[in-house]
CSV table of C-alpha atoms in Angstrom, one decimal:
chain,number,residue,atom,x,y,z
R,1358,UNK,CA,-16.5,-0.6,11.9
R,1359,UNK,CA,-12.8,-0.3,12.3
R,1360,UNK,CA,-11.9,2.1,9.1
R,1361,UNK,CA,-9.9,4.9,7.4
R,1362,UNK,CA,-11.8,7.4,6.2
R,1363,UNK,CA,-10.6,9.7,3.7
R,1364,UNK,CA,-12.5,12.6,1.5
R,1365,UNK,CA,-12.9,13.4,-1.5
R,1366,UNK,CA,-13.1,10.6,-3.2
R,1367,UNK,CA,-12.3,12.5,-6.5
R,1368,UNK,CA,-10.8,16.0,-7.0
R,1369,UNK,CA,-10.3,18.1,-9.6
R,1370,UNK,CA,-8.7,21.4,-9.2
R,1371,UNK,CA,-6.1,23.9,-10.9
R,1372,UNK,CA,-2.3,24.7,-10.7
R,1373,UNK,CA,-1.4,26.9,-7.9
R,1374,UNK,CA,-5.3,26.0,-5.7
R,1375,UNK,CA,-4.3,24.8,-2.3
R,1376,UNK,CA,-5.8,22.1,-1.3
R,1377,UNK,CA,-6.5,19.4,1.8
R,1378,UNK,CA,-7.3,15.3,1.2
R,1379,UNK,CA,-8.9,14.6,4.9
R,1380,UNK,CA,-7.7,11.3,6.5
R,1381,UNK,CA,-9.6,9.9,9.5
R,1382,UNK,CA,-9.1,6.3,11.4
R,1383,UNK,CA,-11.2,5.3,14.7
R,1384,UNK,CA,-9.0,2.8,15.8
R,1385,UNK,CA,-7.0,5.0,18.3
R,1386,UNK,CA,-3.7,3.6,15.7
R,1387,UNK,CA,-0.5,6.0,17.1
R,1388,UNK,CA,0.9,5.3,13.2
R,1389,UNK,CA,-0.5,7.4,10.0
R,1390,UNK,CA,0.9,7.5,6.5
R,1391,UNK,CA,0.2,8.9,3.5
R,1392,UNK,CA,1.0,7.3,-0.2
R,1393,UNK,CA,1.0,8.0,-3.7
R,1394,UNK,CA,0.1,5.5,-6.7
R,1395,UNK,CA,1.3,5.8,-10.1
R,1396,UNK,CA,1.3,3.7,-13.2
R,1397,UNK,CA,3.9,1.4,-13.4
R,1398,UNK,CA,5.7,2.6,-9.7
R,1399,UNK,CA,3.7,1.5,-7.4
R,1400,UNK,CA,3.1,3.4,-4.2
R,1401,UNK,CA,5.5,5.6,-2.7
R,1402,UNK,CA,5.3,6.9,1.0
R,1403,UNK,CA,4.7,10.7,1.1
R,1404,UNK,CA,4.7,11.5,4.5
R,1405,UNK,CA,4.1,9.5,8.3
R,1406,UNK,CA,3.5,10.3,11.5
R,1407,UNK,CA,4.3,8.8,14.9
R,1408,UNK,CA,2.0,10.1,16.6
R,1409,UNK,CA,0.3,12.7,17.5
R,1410,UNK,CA,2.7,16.8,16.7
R,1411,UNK,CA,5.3,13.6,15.0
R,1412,UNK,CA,5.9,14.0,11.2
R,1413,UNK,CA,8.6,13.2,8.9
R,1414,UNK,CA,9.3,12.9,5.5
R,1415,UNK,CA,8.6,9.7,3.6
R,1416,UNK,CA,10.8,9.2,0.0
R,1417,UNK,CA,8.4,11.7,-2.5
R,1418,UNK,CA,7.7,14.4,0.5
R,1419,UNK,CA,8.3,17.4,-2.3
R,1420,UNK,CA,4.9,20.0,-2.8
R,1421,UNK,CA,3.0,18.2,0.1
R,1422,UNK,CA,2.6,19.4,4.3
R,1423,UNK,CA,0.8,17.1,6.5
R,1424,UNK,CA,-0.4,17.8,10.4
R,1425,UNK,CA,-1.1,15.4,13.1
R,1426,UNK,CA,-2.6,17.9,15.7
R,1427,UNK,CA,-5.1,15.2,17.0
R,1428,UNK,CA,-4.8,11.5,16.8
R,1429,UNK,CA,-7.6,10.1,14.8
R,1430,UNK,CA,-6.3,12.9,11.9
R,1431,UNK,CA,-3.7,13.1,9.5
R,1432,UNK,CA,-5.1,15.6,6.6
R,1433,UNK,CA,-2.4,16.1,3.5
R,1434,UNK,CA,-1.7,19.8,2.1
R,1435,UNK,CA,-0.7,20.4,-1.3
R,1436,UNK,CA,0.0,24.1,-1.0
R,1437,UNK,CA,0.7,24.9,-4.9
R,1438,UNK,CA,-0.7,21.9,-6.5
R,1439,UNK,CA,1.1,20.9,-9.5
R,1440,UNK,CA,0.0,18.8,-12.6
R,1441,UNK,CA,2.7,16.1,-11.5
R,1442,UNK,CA,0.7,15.9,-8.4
R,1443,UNK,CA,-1.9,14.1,-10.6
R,1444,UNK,CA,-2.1,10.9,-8.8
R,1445,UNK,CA,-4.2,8.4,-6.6
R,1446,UNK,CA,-3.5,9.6,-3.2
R,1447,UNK,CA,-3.9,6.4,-0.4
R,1448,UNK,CA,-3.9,7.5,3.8
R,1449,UNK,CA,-2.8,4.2,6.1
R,1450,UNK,CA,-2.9,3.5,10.0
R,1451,UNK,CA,-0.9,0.8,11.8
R,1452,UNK,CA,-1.6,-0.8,15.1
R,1453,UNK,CA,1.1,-3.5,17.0
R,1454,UNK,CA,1.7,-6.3,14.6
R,1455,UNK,CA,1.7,-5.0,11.3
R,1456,UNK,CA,-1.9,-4.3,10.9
R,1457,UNK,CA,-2.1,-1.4,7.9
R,1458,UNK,CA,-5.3,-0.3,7.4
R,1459,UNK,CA,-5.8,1.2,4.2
R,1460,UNK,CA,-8.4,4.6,3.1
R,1461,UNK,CA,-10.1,4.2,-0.1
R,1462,UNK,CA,-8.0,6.6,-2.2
R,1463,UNK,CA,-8.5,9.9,-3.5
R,1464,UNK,CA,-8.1,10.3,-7.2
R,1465,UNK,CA,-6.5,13.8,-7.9
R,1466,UNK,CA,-6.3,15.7,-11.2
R,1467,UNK,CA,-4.5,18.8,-11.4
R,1468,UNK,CA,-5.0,21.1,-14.6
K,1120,UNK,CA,17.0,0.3,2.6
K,1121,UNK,CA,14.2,-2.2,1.5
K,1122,UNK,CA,12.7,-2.6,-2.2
K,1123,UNK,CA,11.0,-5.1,-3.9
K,1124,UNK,CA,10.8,-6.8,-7.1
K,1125,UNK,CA,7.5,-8.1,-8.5
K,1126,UNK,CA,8.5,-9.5,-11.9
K,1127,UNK,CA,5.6,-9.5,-13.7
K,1128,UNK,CA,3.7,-6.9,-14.3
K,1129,UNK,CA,1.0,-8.6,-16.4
K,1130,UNK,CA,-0.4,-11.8,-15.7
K,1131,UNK,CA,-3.1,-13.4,-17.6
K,1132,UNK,CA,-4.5,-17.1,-16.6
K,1133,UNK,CA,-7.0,-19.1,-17.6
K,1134,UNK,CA,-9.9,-19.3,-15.3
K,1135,UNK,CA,-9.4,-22.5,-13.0
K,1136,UNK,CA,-5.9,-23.0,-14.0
K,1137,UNK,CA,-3.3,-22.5,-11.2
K,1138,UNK,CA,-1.6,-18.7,-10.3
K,1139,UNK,CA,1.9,-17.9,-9.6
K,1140,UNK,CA,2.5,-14.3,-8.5
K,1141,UNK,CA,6.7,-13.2,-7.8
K,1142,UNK,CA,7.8,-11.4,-6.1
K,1143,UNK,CA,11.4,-10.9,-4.7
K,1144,UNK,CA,12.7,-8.5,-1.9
K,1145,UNK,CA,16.5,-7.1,-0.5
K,1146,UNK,CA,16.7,-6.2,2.9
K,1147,UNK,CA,19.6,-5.7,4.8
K,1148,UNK,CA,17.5,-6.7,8.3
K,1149,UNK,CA,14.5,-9.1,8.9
K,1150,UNK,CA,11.7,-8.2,6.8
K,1151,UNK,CA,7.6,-8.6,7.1
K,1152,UNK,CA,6.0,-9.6,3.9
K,1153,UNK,CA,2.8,-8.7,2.6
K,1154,UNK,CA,0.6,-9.1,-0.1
K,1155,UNK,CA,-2.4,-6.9,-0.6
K,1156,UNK,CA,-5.1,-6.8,-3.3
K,1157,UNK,CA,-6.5,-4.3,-5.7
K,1158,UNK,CA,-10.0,-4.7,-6.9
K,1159,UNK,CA,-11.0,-2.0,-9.7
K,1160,UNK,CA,-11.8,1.7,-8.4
K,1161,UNK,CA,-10.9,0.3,-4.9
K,1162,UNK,CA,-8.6,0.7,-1.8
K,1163,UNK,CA,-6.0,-2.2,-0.7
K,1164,UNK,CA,-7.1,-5.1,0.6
K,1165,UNK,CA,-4.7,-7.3,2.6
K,1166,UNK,CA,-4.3,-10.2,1.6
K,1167,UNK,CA,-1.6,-12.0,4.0
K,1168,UNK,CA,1.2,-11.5,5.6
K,1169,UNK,CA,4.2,-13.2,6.8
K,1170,UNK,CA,5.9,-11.6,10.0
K,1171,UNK,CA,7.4,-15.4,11.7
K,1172,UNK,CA,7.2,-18.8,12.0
K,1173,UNK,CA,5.8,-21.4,9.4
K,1174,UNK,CA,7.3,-19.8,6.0
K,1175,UNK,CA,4.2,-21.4,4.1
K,1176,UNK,CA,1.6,-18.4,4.9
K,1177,UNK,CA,-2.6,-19.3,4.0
K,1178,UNK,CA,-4.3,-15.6,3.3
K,1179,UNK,CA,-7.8,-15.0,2.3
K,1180,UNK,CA,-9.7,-16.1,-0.7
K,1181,UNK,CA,-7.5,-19.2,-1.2
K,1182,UNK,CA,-4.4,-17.4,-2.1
K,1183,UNK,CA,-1.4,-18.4,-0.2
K,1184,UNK,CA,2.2,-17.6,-0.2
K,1185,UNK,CA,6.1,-19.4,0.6
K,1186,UNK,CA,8.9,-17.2,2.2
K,1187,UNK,CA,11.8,-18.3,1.3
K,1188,UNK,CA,15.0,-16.5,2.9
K,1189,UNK,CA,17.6,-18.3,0.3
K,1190,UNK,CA,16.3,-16.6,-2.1
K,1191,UNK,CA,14.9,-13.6,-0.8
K,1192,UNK,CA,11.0,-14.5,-2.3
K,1193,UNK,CA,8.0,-14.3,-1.0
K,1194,UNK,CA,6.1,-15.8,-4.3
K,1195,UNK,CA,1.9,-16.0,-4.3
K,1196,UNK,CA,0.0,-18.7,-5.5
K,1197,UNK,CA,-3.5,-20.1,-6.3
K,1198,UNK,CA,-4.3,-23.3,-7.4
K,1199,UNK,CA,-7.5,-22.5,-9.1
K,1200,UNK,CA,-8.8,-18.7,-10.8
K,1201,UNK,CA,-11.9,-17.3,-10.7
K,1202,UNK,CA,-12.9,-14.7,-12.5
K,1203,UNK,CA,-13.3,-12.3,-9.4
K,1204,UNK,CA,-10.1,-12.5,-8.7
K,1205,UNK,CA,-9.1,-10.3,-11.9
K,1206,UNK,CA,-7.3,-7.3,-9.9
K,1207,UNK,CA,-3.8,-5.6,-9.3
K,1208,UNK,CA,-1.6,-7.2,-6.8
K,1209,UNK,CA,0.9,-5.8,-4.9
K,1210,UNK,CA,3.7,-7.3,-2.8
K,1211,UNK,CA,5.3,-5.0,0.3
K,1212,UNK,CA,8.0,-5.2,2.8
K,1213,UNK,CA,8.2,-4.0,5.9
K,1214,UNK,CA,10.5,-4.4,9.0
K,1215,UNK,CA,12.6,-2.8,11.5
K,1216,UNK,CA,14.3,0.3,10.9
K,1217,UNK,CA,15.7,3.8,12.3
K,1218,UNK,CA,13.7,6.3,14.0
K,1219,UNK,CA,10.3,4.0,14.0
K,1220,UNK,CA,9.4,4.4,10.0
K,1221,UNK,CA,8.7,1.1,9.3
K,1222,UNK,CA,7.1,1.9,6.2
K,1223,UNK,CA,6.0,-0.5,3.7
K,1224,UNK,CA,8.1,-0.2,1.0
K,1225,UNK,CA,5.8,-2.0,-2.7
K,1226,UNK,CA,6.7,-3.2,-5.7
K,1227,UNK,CA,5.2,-2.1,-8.7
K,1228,UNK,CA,2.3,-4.2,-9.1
K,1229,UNK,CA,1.2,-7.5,-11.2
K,1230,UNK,CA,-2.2,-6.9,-12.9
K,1231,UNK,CA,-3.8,-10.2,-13.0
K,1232,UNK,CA,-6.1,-11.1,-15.8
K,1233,UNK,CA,-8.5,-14.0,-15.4
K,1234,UNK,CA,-9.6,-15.6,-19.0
K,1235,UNK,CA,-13.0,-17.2,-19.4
């Protein structure tokens, strides 16, 4: 089954504990992005990739690394999480023609 | 740069009565238009998408939507509610742009509330 596969599902971690989301797709998709949701903004791009060694900043990039060392991954970094952070945290691949796939989200709390 | 305007961000309809969702865009290039759904504790679900031709777009679950360039909207409709289709809807724009990052850009979301 054609899928993005992130993990965890649900974090909960402390100020200042770096942590990774994992972000998988098997569709051999060259484009990767990662989003935030929040309450009454929507989602905002965080971070995208080309392809594979290809990042770049999306419009909220502050606090968060990504890597795109192979193809099929595209893991997100929060070195020095911060409460702010707190948010619902969605990965995306794109084939020719506008396909998105969307991940299931990963709810983050940061205490 | 892209955004979009989804006017509503509560919606609540009477099941089997008839569902307009808006949703207006500014772009200064062509655009792609989506739609995607939000079910409770759940990823995005597309819903449709407009990226040429007939402006009058059929998706999935009998939702359908009308782009119209005048005036830059890209409103979805239903004719009839079901309960199941209480959710979060979210309209996104896409489209050429420099260096390759044709991002969707969303609006903020119409929660849509089906009455019994």
């Amino acid at each position: 089954e054609a899928q993005v596969t992130q993990n965890p599902r649900y974090l909960i971690t402390v100020t200042g504990k770096k942590l990774t989301v994992t972000c998988s797709q098997n569709m051999n998709h060259e484009y990767m992005s990662w989003y935030r949701q929040d309450p009454g903004l929507g989602l905002r791009q965080i971070y995208y990739s080309m392809n594979v060694e290809v990042t770049d900043k999306g419009d909220v990039p502050e606090g968060y690394k990504v890597s795109r060392k192979e193809k099929r991954n595209f893991p997100l970094i929060l070195e020095s999480p911060s409460p702010n952070q707190t948010s619902l945290y969605f990965c995306a691949s794109r084939t020719l023609g506008y396909g998105y796939t969307f991940g299931s989200g990963t709810r983050l709390t940061v205490v | 740069a892209q955004s979009v305007t989804q006017l509503d961000s509560q919606v609540p309809v009477f099941e089997e009565a008839p569902v307009e969702l808006r949703c207006n865009y500014s772009s200064s290039v062509s655009v792609y238009l989506f739609w995607y759904v939000q079910y409770p504790n759940q990823g995005l679900q597309l819903l449709l998408k407009y990226l040429s031709g007939s402006t009058l777009v059929k998706g999935i679950n009998g939702f359908e939507a009308e782009f119209n360039k005048s005036q830059t909207s890209f409103h979805l409709r239903k004719p009839s509610v079901h309960i199941s289709d209480t959710a979060e809807y979210f309209c996104a724009v896409s489209g050429p742009s420099n260096f390759g990052n044709e991002k969707l850009t969303f609006g903020t979301g119409t929660r849509l509330t089906i009455i019994p």
